Short mmCIF file of N, CA, C and O in Angstrom, two decimals:
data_model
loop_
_atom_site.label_atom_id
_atom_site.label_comp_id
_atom_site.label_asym_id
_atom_site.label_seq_id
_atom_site.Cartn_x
_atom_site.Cartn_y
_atom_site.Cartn_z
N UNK O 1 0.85 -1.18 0.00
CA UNK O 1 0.00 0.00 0.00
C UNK O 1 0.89 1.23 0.00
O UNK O 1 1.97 1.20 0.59
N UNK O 2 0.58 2.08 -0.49
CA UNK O 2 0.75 3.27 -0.84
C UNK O 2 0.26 4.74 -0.26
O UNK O 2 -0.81 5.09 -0.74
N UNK O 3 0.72 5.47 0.48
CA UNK O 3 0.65 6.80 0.98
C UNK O 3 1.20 7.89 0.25
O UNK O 3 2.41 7.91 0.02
N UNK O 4 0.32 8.92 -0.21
CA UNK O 4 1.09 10.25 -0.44
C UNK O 4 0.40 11.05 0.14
O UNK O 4 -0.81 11.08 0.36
N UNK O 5 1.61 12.06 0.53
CA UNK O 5 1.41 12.56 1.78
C UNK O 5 2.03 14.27 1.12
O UNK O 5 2.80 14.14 0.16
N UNK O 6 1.74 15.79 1.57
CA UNK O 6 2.27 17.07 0.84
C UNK O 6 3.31 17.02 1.48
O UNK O 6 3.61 15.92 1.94
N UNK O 7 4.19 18.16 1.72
CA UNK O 7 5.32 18.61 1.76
C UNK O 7 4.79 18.96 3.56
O UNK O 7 5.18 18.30 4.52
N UNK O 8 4.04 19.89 3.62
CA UNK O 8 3.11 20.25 5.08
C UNK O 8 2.83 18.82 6.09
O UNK O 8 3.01 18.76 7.30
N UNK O 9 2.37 17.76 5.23
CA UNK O 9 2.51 16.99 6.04
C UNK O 9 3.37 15.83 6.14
O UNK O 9 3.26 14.83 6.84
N UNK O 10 4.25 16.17 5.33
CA UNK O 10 5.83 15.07 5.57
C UNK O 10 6.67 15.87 7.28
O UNK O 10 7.25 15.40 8.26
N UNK O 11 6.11 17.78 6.60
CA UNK O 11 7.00 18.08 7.95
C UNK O 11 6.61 17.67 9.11
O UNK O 11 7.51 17.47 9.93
N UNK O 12 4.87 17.38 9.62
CA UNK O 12 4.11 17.33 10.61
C UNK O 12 4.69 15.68 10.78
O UNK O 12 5.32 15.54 11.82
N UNK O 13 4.61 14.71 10.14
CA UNK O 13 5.46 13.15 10.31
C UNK O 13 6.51 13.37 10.62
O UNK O 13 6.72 12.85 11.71
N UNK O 14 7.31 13.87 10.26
CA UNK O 14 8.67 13.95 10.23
C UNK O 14 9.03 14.82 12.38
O UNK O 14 9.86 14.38 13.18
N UNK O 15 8.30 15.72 12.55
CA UNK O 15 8.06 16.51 13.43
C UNK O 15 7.74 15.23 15.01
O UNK O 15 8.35 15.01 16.06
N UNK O 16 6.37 14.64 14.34
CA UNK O 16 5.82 13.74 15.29
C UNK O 16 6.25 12.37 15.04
O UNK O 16 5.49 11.41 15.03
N UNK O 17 7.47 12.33 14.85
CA UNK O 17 7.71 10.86 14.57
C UNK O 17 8.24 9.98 15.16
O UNK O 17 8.46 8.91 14.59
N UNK O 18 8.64 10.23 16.64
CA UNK O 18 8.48 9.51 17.89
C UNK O 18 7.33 9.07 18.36
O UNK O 18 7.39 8.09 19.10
N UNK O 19 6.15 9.59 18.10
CA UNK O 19 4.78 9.82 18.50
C UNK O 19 3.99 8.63 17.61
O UNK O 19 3.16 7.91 18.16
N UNK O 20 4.37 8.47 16.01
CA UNK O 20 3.95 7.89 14.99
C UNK O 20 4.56 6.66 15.15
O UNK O 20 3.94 5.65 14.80
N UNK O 21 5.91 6.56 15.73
CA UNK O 21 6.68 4.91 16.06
C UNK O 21 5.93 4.32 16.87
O UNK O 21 5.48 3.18 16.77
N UNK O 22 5.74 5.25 17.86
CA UNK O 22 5.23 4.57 19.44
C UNK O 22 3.88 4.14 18.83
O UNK O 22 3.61 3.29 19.67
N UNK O 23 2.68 4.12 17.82
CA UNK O 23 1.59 4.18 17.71
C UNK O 23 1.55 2.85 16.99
O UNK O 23 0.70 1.96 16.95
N UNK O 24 2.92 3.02 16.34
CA UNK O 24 3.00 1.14 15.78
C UNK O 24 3.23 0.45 16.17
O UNK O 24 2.70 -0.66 16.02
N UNK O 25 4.13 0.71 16.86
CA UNK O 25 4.44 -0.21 17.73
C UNK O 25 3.20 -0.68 18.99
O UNK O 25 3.37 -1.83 19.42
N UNK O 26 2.32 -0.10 19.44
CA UNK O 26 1.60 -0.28 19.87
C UNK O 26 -0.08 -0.97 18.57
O UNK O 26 -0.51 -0.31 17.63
N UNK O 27 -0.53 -2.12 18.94
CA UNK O 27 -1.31 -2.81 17.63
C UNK O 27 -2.46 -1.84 17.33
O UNK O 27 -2.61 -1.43 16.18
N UNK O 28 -3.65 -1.26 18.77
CA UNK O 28 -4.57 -0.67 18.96
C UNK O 28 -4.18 0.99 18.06
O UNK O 28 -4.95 1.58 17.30
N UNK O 29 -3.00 1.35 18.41
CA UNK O 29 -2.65 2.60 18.27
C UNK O 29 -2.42 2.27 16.55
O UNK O 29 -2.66 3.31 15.94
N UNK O 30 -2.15 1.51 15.89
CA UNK O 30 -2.09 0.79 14.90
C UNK O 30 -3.17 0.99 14.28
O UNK O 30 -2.99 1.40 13.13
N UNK O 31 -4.39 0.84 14.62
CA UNK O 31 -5.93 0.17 14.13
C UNK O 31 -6.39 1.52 13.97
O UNK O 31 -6.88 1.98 12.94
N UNK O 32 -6.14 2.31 15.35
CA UNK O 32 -6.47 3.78 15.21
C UNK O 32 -6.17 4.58 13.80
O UNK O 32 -6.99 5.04 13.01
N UNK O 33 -4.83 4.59 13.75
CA UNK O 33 -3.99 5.07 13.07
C UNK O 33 -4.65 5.09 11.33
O UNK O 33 -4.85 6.00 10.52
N UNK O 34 -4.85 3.61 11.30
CA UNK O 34 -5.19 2.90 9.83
C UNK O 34 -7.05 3.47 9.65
O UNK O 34 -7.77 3.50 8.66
N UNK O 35 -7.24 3.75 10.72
CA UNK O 35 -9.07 3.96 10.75
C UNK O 35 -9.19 5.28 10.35
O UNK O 35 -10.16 5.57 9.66
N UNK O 36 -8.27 6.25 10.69
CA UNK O 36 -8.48 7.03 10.68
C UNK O 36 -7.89 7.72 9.04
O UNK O 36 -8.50 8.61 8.45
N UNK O 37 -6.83 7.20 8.62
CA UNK O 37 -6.36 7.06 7.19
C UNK O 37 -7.71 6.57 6.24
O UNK O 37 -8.23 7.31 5.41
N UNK O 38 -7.98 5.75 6.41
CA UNK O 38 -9.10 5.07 5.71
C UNK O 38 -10.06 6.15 5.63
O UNK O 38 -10.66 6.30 4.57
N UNK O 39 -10.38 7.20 6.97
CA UNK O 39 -11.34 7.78 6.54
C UNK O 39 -10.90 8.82 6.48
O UNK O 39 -11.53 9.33 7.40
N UNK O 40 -10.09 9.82 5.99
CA UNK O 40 -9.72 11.20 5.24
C UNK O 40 -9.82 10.19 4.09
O UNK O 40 -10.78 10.53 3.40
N UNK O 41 -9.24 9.08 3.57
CA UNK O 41 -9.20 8.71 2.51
C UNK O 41 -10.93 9.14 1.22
O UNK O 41 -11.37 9.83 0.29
N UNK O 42 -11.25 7.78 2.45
CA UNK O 42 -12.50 8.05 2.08
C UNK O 42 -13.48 9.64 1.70
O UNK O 42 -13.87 10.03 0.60
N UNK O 43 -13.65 10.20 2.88
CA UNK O 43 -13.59 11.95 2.68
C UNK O 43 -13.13 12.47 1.27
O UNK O 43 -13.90 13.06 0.52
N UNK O 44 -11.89 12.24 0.99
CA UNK O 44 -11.50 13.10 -0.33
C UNK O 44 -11.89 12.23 -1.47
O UNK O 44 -11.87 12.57 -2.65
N UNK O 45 -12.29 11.01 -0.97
CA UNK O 45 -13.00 10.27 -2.61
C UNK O 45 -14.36 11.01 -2.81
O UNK O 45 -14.81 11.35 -3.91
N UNK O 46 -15.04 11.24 -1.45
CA UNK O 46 -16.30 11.75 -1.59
C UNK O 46 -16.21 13.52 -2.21
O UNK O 46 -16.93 14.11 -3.01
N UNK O 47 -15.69 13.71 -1.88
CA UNK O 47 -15.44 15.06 -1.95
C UNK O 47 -15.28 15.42 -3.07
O UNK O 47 -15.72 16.54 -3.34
N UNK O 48 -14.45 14.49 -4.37
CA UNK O 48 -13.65 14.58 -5.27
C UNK O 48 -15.44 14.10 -6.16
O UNK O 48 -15.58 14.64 -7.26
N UNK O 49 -16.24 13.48 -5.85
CA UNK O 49 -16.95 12.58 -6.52
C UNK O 49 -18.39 13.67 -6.25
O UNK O 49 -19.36 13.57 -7.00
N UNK O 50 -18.34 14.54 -5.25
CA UNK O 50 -19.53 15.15 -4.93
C UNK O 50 -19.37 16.52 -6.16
O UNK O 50 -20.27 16.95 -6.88
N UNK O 51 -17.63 17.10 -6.12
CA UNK O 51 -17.26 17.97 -7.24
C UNK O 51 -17.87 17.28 -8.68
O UNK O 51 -18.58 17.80 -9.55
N UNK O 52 -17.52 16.38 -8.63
CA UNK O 52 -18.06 15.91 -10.14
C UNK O 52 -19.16 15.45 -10.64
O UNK O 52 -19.47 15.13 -11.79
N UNK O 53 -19.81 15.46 -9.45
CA UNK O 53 -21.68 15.31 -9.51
C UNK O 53 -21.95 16.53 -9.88
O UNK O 53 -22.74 16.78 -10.79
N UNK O 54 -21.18 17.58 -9.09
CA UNK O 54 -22.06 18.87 -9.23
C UNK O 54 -21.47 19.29 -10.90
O UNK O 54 -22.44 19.84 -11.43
N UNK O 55 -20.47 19.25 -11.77
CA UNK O 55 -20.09 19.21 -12.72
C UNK O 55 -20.99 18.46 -13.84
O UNK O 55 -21.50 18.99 -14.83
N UNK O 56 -21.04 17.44 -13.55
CA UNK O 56 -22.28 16.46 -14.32
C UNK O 56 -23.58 17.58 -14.28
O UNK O 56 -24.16 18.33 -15.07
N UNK O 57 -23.63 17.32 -13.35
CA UNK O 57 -25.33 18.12 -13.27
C UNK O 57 -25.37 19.54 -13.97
O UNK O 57 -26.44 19.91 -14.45
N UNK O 58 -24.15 20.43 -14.05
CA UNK O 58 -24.25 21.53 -14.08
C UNK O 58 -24.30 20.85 -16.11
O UNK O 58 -25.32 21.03 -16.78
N UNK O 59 -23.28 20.26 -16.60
CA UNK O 59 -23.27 19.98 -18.01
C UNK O 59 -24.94 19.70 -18.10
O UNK O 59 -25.74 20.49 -18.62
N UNK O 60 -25.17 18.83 -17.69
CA UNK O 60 -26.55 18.10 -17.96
C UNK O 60 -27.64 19.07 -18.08
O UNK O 60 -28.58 18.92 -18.86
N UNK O 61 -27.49 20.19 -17.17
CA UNK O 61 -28.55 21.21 -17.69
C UNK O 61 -28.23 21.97 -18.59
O UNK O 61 -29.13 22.57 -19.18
N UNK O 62 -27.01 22.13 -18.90
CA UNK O 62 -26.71 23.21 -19.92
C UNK O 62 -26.98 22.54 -21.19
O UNK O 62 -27.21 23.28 -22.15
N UNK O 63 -26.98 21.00 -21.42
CA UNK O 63 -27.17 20.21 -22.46
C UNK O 63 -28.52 20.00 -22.90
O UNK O 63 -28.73 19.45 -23.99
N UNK O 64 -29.83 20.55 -21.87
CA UNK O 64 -30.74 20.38 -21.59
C UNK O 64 -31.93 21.39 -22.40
O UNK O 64 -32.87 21.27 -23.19
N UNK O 65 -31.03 22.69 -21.43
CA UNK O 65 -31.21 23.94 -22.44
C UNK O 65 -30.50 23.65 -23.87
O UNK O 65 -31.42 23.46 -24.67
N UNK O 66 -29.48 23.55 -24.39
CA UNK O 66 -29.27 23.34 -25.99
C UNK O 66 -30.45 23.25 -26.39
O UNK O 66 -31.24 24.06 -26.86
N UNK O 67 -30.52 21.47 -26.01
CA UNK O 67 -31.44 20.99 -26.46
C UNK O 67 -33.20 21.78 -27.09
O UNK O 67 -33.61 21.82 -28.25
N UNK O 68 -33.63 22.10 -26.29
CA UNK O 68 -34.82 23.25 -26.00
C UNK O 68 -34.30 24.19 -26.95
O UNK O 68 -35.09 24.50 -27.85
N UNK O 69 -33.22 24.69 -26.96
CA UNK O 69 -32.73 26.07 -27.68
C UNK O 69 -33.01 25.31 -29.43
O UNK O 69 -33.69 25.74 -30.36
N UNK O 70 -32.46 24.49 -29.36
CA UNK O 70 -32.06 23.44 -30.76
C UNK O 70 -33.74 23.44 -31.07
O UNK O 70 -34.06 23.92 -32.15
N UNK O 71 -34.43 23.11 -30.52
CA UNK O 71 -35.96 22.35 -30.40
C UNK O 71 -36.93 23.56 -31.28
O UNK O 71 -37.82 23.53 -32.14
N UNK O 72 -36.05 24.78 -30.35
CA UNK O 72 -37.07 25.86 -30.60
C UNK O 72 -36.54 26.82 -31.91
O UNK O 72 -37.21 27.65 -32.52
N UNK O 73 -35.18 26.45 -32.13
CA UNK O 73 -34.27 26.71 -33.56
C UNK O 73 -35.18 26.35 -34.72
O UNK O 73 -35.72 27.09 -35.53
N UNK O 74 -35.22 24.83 -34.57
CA UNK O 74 -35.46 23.73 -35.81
C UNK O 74 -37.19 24.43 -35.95
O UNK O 74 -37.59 24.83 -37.04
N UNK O 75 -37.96 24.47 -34.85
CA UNK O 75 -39.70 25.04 -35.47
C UNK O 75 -39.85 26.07 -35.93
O UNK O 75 -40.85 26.33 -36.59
N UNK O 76 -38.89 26.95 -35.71
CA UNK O 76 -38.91 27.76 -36.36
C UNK O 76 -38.45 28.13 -37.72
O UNK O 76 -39.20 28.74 -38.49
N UNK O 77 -37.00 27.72 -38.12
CA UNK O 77 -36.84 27.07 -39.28
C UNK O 77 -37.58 26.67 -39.99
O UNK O 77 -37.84 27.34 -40.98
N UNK O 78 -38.17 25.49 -39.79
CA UNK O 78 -39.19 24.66 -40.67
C UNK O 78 -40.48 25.65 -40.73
O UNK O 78 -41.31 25.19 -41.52
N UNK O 79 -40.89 26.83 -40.15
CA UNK O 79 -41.65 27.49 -40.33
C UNK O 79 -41.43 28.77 -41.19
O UNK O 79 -42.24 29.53 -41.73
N UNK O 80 -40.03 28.76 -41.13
CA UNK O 80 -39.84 29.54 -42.25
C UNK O 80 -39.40 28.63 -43.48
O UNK O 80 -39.84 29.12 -44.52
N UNK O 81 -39.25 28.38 -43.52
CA UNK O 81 -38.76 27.13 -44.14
C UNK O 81 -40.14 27.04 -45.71
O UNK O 81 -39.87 26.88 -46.90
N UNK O 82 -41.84 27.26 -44.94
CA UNK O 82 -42.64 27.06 -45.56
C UNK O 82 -43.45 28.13 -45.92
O UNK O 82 -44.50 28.19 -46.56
N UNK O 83 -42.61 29.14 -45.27
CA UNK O 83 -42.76 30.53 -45.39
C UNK O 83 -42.97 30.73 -47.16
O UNK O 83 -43.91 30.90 -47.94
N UNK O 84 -40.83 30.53 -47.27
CA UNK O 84 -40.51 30.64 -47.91
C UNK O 84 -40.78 29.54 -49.36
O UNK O 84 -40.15 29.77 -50.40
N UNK O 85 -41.65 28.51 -49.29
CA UNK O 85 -41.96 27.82 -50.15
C UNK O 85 -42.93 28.21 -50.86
O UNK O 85 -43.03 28.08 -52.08
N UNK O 86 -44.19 29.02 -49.64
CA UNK O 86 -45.25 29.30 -50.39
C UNK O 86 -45.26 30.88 -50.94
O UNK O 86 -46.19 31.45 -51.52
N UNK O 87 -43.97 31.40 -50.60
CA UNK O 87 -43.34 32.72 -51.07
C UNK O 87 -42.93 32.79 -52.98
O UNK O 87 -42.98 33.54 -53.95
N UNK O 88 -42.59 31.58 -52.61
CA UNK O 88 -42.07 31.26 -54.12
C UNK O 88 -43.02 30.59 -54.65
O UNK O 88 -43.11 30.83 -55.85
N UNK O 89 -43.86 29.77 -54.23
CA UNK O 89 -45.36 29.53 -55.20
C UNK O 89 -45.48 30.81 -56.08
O UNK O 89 -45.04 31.19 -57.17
N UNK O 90 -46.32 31.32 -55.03
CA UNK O 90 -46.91 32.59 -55.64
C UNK O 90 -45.65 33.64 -56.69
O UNK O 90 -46.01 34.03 -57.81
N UNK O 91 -44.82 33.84 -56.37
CA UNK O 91 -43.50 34.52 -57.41
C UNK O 91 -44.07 33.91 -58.24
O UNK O 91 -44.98 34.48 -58.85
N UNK O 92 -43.71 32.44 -58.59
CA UNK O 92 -43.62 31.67 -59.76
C UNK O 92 -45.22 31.49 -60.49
O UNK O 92 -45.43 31.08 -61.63
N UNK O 93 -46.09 31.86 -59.67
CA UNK O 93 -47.54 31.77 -60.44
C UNK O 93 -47.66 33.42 -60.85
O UNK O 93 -48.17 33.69 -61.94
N UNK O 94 -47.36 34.10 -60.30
CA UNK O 94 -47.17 35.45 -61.07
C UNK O 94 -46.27 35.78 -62.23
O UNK O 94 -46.44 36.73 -63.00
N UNK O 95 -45.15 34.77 -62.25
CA UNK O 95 -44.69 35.29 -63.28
C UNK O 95 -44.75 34.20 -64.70
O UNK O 95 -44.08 34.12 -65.73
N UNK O 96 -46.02 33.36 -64.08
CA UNK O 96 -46.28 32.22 -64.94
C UNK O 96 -45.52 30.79 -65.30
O UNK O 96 -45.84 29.88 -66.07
N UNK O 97 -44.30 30.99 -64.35
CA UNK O 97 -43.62 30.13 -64.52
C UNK O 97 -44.10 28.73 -63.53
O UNK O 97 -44.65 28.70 -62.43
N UNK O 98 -43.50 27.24 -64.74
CA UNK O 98 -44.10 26.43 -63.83
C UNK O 98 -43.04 25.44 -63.56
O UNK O 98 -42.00 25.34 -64.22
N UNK O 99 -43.49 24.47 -62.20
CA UNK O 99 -42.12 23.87 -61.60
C UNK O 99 -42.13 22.48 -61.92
O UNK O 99 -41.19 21.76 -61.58
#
């Protein structure tokens, strides 16, 4: 297993590290030690995973609106769209021309 640890807290180990022997050396102080690793661990998975929920969610609505934006693009389009078809009917029956 694997620990990484900042620069801040190599000094704070490094500082308490009579304190950190004695804790292994002792099994309980051991269990402590590992329980309590486990859960900052845990903490910054959550933490890291709650950031990227809120990231998801924030995309997901903005993808949401597109969408709607896109929705309300395209009916309108296609409404001009037939605007312009029956624009050119009439041109082309006025000027007698046929299609």
């Amino acid at each position: 297993m694997e620990i990484e640890v900042t620069n801040d807290e190599l000094k704070i180990i490094r500082k308490n590290k009579r304190e950190i022997e004695k804790r292994f050396r002792d099994l309980e102080g051991l269990e402590r030690t590992l329980r309590v690793l486990k859960l900052r661990l845990l903490l910054e998975g959550k933490d890291r995973l709650e950031k990227k929920l809120a990231e998801i969610r924030a995309s997901y609505t903005e993808l949401v609106e597109f969408e709607e934006t896109a929705k309300r693009d395209k009916e309108f389009l296609m409404v001009f769209r037939k605007e312009l078809s029956e624009e050119n009917k009439r041109l082309r029956a006025k000027l007698g021309c046929r299609k």
